[in-house]
Coordinates of C-alpha atoms and ligand atoms in Angstrom, one line a residue:
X1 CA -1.2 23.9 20.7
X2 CA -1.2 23.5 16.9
X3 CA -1.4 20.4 15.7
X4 CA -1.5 19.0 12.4
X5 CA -3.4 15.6 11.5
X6 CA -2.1 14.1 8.2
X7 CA -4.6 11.5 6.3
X8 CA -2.0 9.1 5.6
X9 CA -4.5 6.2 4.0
X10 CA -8.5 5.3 5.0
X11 CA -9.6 8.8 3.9
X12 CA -12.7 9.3 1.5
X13 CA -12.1 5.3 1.4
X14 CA -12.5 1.9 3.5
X15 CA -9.1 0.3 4.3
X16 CA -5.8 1.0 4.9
X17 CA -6.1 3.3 7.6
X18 CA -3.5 5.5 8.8
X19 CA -3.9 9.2 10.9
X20 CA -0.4 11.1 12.1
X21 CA -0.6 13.6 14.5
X22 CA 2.3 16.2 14.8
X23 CA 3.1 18.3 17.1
X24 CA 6.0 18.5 19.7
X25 CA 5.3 14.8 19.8
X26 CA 4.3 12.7 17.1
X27 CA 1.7 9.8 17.1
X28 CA 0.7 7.7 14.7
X29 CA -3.1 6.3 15.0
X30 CA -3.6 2.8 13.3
X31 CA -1.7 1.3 10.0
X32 CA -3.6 -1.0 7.9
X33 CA -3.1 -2.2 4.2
X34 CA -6.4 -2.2 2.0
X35 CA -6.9 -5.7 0.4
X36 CA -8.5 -5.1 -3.1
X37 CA -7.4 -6.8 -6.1
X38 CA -4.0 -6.1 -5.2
X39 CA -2.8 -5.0 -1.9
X40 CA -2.6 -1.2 -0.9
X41 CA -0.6 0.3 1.4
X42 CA -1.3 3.7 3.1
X43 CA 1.7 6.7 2.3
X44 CA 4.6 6.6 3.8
X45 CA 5.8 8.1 7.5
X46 CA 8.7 10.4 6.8
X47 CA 9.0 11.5 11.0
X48 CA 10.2 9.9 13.6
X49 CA 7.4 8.7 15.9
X50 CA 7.0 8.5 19.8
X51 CA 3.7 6.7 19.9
X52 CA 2.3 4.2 17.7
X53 CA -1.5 3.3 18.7
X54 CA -3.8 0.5 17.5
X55 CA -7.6 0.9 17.6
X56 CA -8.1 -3.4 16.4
X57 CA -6.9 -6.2 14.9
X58 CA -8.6 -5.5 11.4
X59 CA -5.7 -5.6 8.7
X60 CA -7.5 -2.0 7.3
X61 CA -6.0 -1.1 11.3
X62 CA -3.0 -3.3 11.6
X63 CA -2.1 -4.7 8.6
X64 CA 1.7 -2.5 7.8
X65 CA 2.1 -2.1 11.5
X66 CA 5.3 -3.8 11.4
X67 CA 7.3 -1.5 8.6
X68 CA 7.5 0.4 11.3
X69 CA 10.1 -1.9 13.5
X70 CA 12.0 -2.1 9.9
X71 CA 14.8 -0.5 11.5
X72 CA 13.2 1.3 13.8
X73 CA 11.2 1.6 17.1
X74 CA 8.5 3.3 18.5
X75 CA 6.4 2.7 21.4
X76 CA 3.2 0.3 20.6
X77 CA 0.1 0.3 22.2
X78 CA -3.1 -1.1 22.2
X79 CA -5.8 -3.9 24.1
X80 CA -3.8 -7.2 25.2
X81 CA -6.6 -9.3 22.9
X82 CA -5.4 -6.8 20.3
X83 CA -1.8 -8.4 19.7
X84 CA -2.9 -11.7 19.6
X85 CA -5.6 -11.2 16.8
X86 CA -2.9 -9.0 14.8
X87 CA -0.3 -11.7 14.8
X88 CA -2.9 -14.5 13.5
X89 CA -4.2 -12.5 10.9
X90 CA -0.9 -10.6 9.7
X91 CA 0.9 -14.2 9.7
X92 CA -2.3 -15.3 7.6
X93 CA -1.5 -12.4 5.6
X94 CA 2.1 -13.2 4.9
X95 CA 1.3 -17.3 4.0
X96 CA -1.1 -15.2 1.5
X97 CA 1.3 -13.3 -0.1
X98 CA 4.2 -16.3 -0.4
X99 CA 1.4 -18.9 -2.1
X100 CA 1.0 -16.1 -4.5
X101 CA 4.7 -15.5 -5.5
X102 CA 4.1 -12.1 -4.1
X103 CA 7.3 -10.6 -2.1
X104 CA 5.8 -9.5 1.3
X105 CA 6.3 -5.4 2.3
X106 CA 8.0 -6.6 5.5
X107 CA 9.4 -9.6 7.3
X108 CA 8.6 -12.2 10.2
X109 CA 11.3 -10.4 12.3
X110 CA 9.8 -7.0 11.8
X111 CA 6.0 -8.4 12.8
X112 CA 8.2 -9.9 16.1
X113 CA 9.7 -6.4 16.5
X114 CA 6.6 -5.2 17.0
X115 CA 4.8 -7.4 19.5
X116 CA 8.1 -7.1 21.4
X117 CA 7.5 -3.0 21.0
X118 CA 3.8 -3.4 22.1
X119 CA 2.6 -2.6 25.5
X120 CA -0.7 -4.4 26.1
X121 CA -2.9 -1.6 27.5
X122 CA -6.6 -2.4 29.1
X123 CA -9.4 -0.3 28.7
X124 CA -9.0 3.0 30.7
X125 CA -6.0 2.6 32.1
X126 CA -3.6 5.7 30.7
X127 CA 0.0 6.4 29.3
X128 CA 1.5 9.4 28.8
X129 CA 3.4 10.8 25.8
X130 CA 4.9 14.1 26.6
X131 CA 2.2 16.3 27.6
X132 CA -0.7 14.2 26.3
X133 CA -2.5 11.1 28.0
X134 CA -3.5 8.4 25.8
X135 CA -6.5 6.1 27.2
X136 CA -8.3 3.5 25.5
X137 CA -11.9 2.9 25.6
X138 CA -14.5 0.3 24.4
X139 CA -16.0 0.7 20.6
X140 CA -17.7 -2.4 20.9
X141 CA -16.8 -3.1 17.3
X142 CA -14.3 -6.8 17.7
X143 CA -12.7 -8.5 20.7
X144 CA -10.4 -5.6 22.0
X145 CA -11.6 -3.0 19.9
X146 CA -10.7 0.6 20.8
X147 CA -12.1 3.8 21.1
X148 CA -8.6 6.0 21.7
X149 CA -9.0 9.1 23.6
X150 CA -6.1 11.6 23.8
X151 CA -5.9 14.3 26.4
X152 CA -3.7 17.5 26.3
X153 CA -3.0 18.0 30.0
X154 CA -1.9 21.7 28.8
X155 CA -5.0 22.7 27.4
X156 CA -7.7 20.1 28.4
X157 CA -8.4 19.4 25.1
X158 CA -9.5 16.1 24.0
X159 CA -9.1 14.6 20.9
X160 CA -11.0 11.2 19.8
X161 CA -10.8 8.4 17.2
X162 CA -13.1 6.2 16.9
X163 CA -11.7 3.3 15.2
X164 CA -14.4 1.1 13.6
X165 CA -17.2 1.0 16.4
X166 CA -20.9 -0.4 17.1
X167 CA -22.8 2.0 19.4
X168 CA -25.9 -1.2 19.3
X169 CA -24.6 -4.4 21.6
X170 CA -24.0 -7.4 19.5
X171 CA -24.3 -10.6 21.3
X172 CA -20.7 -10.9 22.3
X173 CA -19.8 -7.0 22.8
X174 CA -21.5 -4.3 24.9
X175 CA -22.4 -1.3 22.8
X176 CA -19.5 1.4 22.1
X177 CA -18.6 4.0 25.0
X178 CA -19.3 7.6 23.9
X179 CA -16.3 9.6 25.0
X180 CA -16.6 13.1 25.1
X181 CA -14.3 15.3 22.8
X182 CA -13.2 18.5 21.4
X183 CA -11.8 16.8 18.3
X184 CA -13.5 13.8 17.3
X185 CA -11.9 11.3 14.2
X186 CA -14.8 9.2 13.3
X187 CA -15.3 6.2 11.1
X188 CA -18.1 6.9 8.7
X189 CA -18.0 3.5 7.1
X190 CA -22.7 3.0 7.0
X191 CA -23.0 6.7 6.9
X192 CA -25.6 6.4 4.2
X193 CA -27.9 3.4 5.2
X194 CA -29.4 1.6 8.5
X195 CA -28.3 -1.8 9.8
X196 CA -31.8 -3.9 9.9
X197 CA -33.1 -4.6 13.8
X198 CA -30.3 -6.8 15.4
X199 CA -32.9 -9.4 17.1
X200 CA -35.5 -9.9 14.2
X201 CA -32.4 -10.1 12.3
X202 CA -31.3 -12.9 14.7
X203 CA -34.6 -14.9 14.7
X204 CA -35.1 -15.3 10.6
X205 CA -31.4 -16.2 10.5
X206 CA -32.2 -18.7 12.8
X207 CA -35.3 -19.9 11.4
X208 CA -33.9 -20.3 7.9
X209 CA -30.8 -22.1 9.2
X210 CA -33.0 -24.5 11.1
X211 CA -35.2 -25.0 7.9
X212 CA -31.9 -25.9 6.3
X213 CA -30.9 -28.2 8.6
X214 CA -34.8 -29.9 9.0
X215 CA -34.5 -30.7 5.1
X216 CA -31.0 -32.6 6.1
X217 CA -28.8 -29.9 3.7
X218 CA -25.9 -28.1 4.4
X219 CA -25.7 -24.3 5.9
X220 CA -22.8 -22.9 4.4
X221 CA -22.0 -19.9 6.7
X222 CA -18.8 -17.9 5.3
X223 CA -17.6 -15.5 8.4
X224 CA -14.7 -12.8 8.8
X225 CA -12.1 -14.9 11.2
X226 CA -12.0 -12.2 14.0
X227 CA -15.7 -11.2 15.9
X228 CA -18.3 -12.9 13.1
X229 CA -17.2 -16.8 13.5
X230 CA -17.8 -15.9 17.4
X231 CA -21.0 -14.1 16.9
X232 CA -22.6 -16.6 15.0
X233 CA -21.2 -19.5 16.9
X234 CA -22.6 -17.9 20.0
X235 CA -26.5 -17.3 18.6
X236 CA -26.1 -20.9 17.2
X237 CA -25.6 -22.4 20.7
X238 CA -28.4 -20.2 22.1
X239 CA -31.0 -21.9 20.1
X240 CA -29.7 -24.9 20.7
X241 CA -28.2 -25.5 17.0
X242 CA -24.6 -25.4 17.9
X243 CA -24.6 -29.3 18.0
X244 CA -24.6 -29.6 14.0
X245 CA -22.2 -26.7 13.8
X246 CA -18.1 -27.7 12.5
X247 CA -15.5 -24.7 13.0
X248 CA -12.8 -24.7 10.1
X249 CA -9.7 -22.4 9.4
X250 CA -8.6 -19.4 11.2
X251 CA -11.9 -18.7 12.8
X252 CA -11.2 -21.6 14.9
X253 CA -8.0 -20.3 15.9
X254 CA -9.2 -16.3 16.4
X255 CA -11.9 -18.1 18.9
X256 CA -8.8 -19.7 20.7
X257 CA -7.8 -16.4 21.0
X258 CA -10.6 -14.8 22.4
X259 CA -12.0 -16.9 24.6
X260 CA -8.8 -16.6 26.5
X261 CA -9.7 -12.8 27.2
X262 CA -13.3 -13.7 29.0
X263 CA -13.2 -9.4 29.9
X264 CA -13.3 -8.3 26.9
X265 CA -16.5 -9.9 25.2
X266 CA -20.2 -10.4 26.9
X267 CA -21.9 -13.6 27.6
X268 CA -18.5 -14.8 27.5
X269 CA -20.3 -18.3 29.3
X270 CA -22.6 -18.8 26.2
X271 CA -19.4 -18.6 23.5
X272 CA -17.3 -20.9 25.9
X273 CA -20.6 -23.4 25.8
X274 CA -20.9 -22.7 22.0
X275 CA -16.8 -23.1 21.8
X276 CA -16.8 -27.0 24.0
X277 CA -20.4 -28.0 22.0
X278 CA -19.0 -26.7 18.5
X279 CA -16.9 -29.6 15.9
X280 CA -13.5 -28.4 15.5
X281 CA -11.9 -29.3 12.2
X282 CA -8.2 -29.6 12.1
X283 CA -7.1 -31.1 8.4
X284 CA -8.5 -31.3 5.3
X285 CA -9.1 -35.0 5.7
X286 CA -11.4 -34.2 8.6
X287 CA -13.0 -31.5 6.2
X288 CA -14.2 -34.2 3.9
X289 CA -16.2 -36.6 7.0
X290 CA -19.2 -33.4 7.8
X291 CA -21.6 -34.9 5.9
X292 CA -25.2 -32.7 6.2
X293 CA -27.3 -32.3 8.1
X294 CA -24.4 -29.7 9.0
X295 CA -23.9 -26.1 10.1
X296 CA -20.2 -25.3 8.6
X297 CA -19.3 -21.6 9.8
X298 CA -15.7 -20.7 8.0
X299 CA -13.5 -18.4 6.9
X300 CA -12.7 -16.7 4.0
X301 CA -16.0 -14.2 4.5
X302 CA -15.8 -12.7 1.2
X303 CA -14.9 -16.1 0.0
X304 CA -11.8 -15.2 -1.6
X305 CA -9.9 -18.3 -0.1
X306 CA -9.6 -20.6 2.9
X307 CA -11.6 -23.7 3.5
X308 CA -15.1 -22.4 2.6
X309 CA -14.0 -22.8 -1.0
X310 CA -13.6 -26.3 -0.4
X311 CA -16.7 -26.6 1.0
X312 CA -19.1 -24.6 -1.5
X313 CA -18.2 -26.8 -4.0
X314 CA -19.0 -30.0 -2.2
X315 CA -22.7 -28.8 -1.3
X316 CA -26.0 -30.7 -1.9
X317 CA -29.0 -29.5 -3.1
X318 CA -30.7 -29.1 -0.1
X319 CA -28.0 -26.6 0.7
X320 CA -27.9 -22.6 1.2
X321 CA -25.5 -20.5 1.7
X322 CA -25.3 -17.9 4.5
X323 CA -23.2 -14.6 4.0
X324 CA -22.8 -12.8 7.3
X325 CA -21.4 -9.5 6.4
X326 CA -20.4 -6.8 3.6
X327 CA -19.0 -8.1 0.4
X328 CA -16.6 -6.2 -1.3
X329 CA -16.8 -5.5 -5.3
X330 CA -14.6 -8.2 -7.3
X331 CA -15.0 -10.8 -4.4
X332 CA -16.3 -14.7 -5.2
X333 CA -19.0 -13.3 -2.6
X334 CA -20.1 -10.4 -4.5
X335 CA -20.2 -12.3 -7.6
X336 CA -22.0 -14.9 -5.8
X337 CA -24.5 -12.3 -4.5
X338 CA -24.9 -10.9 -8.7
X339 CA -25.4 -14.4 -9.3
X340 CA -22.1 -14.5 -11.6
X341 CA -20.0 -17.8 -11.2
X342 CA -16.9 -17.7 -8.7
X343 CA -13.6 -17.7 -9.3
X344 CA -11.1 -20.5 -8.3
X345 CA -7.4 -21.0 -9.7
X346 CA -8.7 -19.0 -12.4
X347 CA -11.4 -21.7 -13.1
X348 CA -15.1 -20.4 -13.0
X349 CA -17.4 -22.3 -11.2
X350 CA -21.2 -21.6 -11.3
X351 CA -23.1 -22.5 -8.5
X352 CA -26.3 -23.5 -8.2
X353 CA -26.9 -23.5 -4.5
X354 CA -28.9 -20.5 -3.3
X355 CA -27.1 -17.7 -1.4
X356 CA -29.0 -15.6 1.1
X357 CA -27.7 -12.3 2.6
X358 CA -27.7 -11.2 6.7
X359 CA -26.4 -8.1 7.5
X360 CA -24.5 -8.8 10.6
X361 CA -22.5 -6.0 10.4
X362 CA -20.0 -4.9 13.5
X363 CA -20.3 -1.1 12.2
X364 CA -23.1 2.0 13.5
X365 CA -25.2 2.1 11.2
X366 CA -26.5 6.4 10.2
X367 CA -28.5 7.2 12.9
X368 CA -26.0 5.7 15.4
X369 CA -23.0 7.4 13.8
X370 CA -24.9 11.0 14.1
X371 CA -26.0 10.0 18.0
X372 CA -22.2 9.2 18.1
X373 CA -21.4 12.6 17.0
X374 CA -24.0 14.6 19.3
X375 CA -23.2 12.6 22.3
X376 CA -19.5 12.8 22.2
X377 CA -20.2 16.7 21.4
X378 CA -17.2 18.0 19.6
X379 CA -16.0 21.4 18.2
X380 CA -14.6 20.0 15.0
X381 CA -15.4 16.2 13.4
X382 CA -13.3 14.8 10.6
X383 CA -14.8 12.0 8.9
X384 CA -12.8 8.8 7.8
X385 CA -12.9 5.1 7.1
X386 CA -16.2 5.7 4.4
X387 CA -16.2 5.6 0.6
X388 CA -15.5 9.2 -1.0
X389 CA -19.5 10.0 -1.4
X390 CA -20.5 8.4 2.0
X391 CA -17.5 10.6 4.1
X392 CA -18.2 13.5 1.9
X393 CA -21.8 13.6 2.9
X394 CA -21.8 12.4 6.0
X395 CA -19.7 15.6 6.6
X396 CA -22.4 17.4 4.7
X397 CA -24.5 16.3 6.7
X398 CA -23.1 17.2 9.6
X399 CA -22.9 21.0 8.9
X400 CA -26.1 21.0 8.3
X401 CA -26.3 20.4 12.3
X402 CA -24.0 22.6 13.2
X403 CA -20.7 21.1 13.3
X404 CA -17.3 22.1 11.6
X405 CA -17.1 18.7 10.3
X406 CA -15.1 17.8 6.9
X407 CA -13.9 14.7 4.9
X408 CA -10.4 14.7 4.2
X409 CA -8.6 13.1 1.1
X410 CA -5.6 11.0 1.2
X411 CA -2.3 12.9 2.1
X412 CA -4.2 15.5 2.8
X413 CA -3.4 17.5 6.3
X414 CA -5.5 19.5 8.9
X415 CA -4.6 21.9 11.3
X416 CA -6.3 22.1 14.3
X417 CA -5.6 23.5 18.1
X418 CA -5.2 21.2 19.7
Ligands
LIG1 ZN1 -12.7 -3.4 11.9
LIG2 ZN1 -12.0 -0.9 9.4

């Protein structure tokens, strides 16, 4: 059947990601918001939908999922850990935007319209929208993350988007699951470089942070609140560092979360030991008694906010500081990374302590995205959720294989048969 798949945000850039599909039914595949220096929101839906689906908890993913129950309703699904992670991070979101005097795009009662609209579906079990099945499968990206799979019992065609997905295991998720497709939607977000080797990466994190630690300083260790705070927490109790380690902000609530969905992460035994061995911090008075030698792993990861600002600025010298994951342009952790003071109520602050850089990233990295690609052997790939030169080439590159692959712009459409 002709079908046409509209690039309503995340296209030729990373963040607010949005794909419709129309045909006699309509779905709508994640709805994020794109957090830059002001927040972005993908283009509007103009249809009426039947089926709303959520690959993760990310707000690029989720982030304007709830305009949608603004006076209306549509069918939500996605993985039971899914709603959970959503809620704390759009709610986050929202406490953002009223500390800033910013008027928020939608309301408390349309984010409760929405988990009330949401039907908490497990990895490969199936719903069915008209004549398509929708299953869900593992991308091994976050707690929950999905791989969404959508089958035209008409025509046997399969169609495939990838959300954000790791095709490597990480220490708390099992590598992705490569689903076969006819159509595949797939993220492109490391299309142009390599992630270094997960365990070497692993064993000089550790060796550095244990240095740290040895010289009685502070390891500053700024994480994303959803899947990095676990990760690290996890590799810190496994060599046996987890008793100078202090959880702070939202990544102590997102591990809440999570550890109460033991099926849907790995060595789910070694994050409970890290989570019962690990130094929860609950108020700001608390904050001020971890005196060093301490391991403080916190949220914001891009350090624009939340507790670790607190911290940073309360380091000693024998202090360093840890970033865990990519650092986007005009954040306090790129600057700090350039070397260039950060940014606090519009005060600059120059630190001094020194800053080194892990690539921890929850993402395939090129040769994992092509493998992606050859494994889940499609006629047609459409490549999203990379910055315009990376999605552009990866598509490039792909031809150059053999596949009818292209890089769509925003509000641009494809047709396909679908
Ligand atoms: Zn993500
Ligand atoms: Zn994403």
């Amino acid at each position: 059947m002709q079908t046409q798949i509209t690039f309503l945000g995340g296209a030729r850039e990373v963040g607010r990601s949005a794909i419709l599909l129309e045909s006699d039914k309509h779905i709508l595949l994640d709805y994020g918001i794109k957090l830059d220096h002001k927040t972005e929101y993908p283009l509007r839906i103009k249809t009426k939908l039947d089926a709303y689906v959520l690959s993760h908890a990310h707000l690029d993913h989720s982030g304007f999922a709830p305009i949608l129950y603004s006076g209306n309703y549509v069918d939500a699904y996605g993985t039971p850990p899914t709603i959970e992670l959503t809620r704390l991070l759009i709610e986050d979101a929202l406490k953002i935007s009223r500390r800033n005097r910013q008027k928020p795009a939608f309301s408390k009662g349309d984010l409760r319209r929405f988990e009330r609209a949401y039907k908490p579906l497990d990895y490969y079990s199936e719903v069915d929208v008209g004549d398509y099945t929708i299953s869900l499968h593992d991308a091994g990206h976050i707690t929950g993350s999905a791989i969404t799979l959508i089958e035209n019992r008409r025509t046997d065609k399969r169609l495939v988007y990838t959300g954000d997905f790791k095709l490597e295991a990480q220490t708390l998720q099992k590598g992705a699951e490569v689903v076969k497709s006819d159509i595949l939607i797939t993220e492109s977000t490391y299309a142009d470089r390599e992630h270094p080797d997960r365990s070497a990466l692993i064993k000089s994190f550790v060796e550095e942070v244990k240095s740290i630690i040895d010289n009685n300083g502070t390891a500053l260790v700024p994480v994303f609140a959803v899947g990095r705070a676990q990760e690290i927490l996890t590799i810190l109790y496994q060599h046996n560092l987890i008793d100078y380690a202090v959880i702070d902000g939202m990544a102590k609530h997102a591990s809440e979360i999570v550890m109460r969905y033991p099926n849907y992460s790995v060595n789910e035994s070694m994050l409970l030991g890290a989570m019962k061995n690990v130094t929860w911090i609950g108020t700001e008075r608390s904050r001020k008694s971890v005196t060093s030698p301490a391991i403080v792993v916190t949220t914001a990861g891009m350090l624009n906010g939340g507790p670790v600002l607190d911290y940073i600025l309360d380091l000693n010298k024998r202090s360093k500081i840890f970033l865990t994951g990519y650092q986007l342009e005009g954040t306090n952790g790129r600057r700090l990374l350039e070397g260039k003071p950060i940014v606090i109520d519009n005060r600059k602050y120059a630190i001094k302590t020194p800053v080194a850089y892990y690539d921890f990233s929850a993402h395939a990295g090129r040769s994992d995205l092509f493998e992606y690609v050859r494994r889940s052997n499609p006629e047609k790939v459409i490549c999203v959720h990379g910055d315009a030169n990376v999605a552009y080439n990866f598509a490039e590159s792909l031809k150059l294989e053999g596949f009818d692959a292209v890089a769509p712009q925003i509000g641009e459409s494809v047709k396909i048969e679908f």
